[in-house]
Amino acid sequence: MKNKILLVITSIMLLILVGCAGLADYTIPLPNGYRIDRLSAHQIGIYGEEPVVEQGEVQGNVINYNYVPPKVADIWWNDNYIIAKQVTLQSINGGVAEPNEEQFAFWIVDMHAHTVYGPLNEEALIQQKKLFNLSEEVKLIPIEDLSDLRQ
């Protein structure tokens, strides 16, 4: 009888643990104090330790540490820049945000100036890469492929 009770309690605890929100959330550290934060399935963004700088200064009374809004799907970085592909989220069924895999934008983060450029289409991304002397070495990696870097 004790074993059955113990088995039932263990099973219930396991179900509760597996069903808890947030267990799949993670952080992936990037150079210079930047990171990828996964807060839920579609809330994956790029954050920094310093506020975003726009036009040479922090704007207004709001200090923003979110450099690339959700949903970041792919990323590339070196010591100076982060390039991210963002899948557009749209409201469906009473305001629930779902990704639209056909709509996306690109973002470039200058990690030393704490400046973000975007949203960019593919043509604008190519132009910005030329301005920053980023060659064809840029190959975006799906976020799911970075599992060994998760914390």
Coordinates of C-alpha atoms in Angstrom, one line a residue:
M1 CA 0.0 0.0 0.0
K2 CA 2.8 2.4 0.9
N3 CA 4.4 1.8 -2.5
K4 CA 1.2 2.6 -4.3
I5 CA 0.7 5.9 -2.4
L6 CA 4.4 6.8 -3.1
L7 CA 3.9 6.0 -6.8
V8 CA 0.8 8.1 -7.0
I9 CA 2.4 11.1 -5.2
T10 CA 5.5 10.8 -7.4
S11 CA 3.4 10.6 -10.6
I12 CA 1.4 13.7 -9.5
M13 CA 4.6 15.6 -8.8
L14 CA 6.1 14.7 -12.1
L15 CA 3.0 15.8 -14.0
I16 CA 3.0 19.2 -12.1
L17 CA 6.7 19.6 -12.9
V18 CA 6.4 18.8 -16.5
G19 CA 3.4 21.0 -17.0
C20 CA 4.9 24.1 -15.4
A21 CA 5.4 27.1 -17.6
G22 CA 8.9 28.5 -17.8
L23 CA 10.8 25.2 -17.8
A24 CA 11.7 25.6 -21.5
D25 CA 12.8 29.2 -21.0
Y26 CA 16.5 30.0 -21.3
T27 CA 19.2 32.6 -21.8
I28 CA 22.0 32.4 -24.3
P29 CA 24.9 34.7 -23.6
L30 CA 26.4 36.8 -26.4
P31 CA 29.5 38.9 -26.5
N32 CA 29.7 42.4 -24.8
G33 CA 26.9 41.9 -22.3
Y34 CA 24.2 40.9 -24.8
R35 CA 21.9 37.9 -24.6
I36 CA 19.1 36.0 -26.2
D37 CA 16.2 35.5 -23.7
R38 CA 13.4 33.0 -24.3
L39 CA 10.5 34.0 -22.1
S40 CA 8.0 31.7 -23.8
A41 CA 7.6 29.9 -27.1
H42 CA 7.2 33.1 -29.2
Q43 CA 8.8 35.6 -26.8
I44 CA 12.5 35.3 -27.9
G45 CA 14.3 38.6 -28.0
I46 CA 17.8 40.1 -27.8
Y47 CA 18.6 42.2 -24.7
G48 CA 21.6 44.1 -23.6
E49 CA 23.1 45.4 -20.3
E50 CA 23.2 48.9 -21.7
P51 CA 20.1 50.8 -22.9
V52 CA 19.4 51.1 -26.6
V53 CA 20.9 54.4 -28.0
E54 CA 18.9 56.2 -30.8
Q55 CA 20.4 59.1 -32.6
G56 CA 23.3 59.4 -30.2
E57 CA 21.4 59.4 -27.0
V58 CA 18.9 57.4 -24.9
Q59 CA 15.5 58.5 -25.9
G60 CA 12.8 59.9 -23.5
N61 CA 12.1 58.7 -20.0
V62 CA 11.9 55.1 -21.0
I63 CA 15.2 53.1 -20.8
N64 CA 14.9 50.2 -23.3
Y65 CA 17.2 47.1 -22.9
N66 CA 15.3 45.2 -25.6
Y67 CA 17.4 45.4 -28.8
V68 CA 15.4 43.0 -31.0
P69 CA 11.8 42.3 -30.3
P70 CA 10.2 38.9 -30.4
K71 CA 10.2 36.5 -32.2
V72 CA 13.9 36.1 -33.0
A73 CA 14.2 33.0 -35.1
D74 CA 17.8 33.1 -36.5
I75 CA 21.0 34.9 -35.4
W76 CA 24.6 35.6 -36.3
W77 CA 27.2 37.5 -34.4
N78 CA 30.9 38.5 -34.2
D79 CA 32.7 40.7 -31.8
N80 CA 31.1 43.9 -33.2
Y81 CA 27.7 43.1 -34.6
I82 CA 24.6 40.9 -34.1
I83 CA 22.3 40.2 -37.0
A84 CA 18.9 38.7 -36.2
K85 CA 16.0 37.5 -38.3
Q86 CA 12.7 38.3 -36.6
V87 CA 9.5 36.5 -37.5
T88 CA 6.6 38.8 -37.2
L89 CA 4.0 38.0 -34.5
Q90 CA 0.4 38.6 -35.2
S91 CA -2.7 38.6 -33.0
I92 CA -5.0 35.6 -33.6
N93 CA -8.0 34.3 -31.6
G94 CA -8.5 37.0 -29.0
G95 CA -5.1 38.6 -28.9
V96 CA -2.9 35.5 -28.7
A97 CA 0.3 36.2 -30.6
E98 CA 1.3 33.7 -33.2
P99 CA 4.3 33.8 -35.6
N100 CA 3.6 34.5 -39.3
E101 CA 6.5 32.6 -40.9
E102 CA 6.0 34.4 -44.2
Q103 CA 6.6 37.9 -42.7
F104 CA 10.0 38.6 -41.2
A105 CA 12.5 41.4 -40.7
F106 CA 16.2 41.7 -40.1
W107 CA 17.9 43.7 -37.3
I108 CA 21.6 44.7 -36.9
V109 CA 22.9 45.6 -33.4
D110 CA 26.1 47.5 -33.2
M111 CA 27.3 46.1 -29.8
H112 CA 29.8 48.9 -29.1
A113 CA 27.6 51.8 -29.9
H114 CA 24.5 50.1 -28.4
T115 CA 22.6 51.0 -31.5
V116 CA 20.1 48.9 -33.4
Y117 CA 19.2 49.2 -37.1
G118 CA 15.9 47.7 -38.1
P119 CA 13.5 46.4 -39.0
L120 CA 15.1 45.9 -42.4
N121 CA 14.0 43.9 -45.4
E122 CA 16.5 41.7 -47.3
E123 CA 17.6 44.5 -49.6
A124 CA 18.2 46.9 -46.8
L125 CA 20.1 44.2 -44.8
I126 CA 22.5 43.7 -47.8
Q127 CA 23.1 47.5 -47.9
Q128 CA 23.7 47.8 -44.1
K129 CA 26.1 44.8 -44.3
K130 CA 28.1 46.6 -47.0
L131 CA 28.2 49.8 -44.9
F132 CA 29.5 47.8 -41.9
N133 CA 32.0 45.9 -44.1
L134 CA 30.3 42.6 -43.2
S135 CA 31.2 40.1 -46.0
E136 CA 29.3 37.0 -47.0
E137 CA 30.6 35.4 -43.9
V138 CA 27.2 36.1 -42.3
K139 CA 25.3 32.9 -42.0
L140 CA 22.2 33.0 -39.8
I141 CA 21.8 30.1 -37.3
P142 CA 18.4 29.0 -36.1
I143 CA 18.0 29.7 -32.4
E144 CA 17.0 26.0 -31.8
D145 CA 20.5 25.0 -33.0
L146 CA 22.2 26.9 -30.1
S147 CA 21.0 24.5 -27.4
D148 CA 24.6 23.8 -26.2
L149 CA 24.9 27.6 -25.3
R150 CA 21.7 27.7 -23.2
Q151 CA 21.8 28.7 -19.5

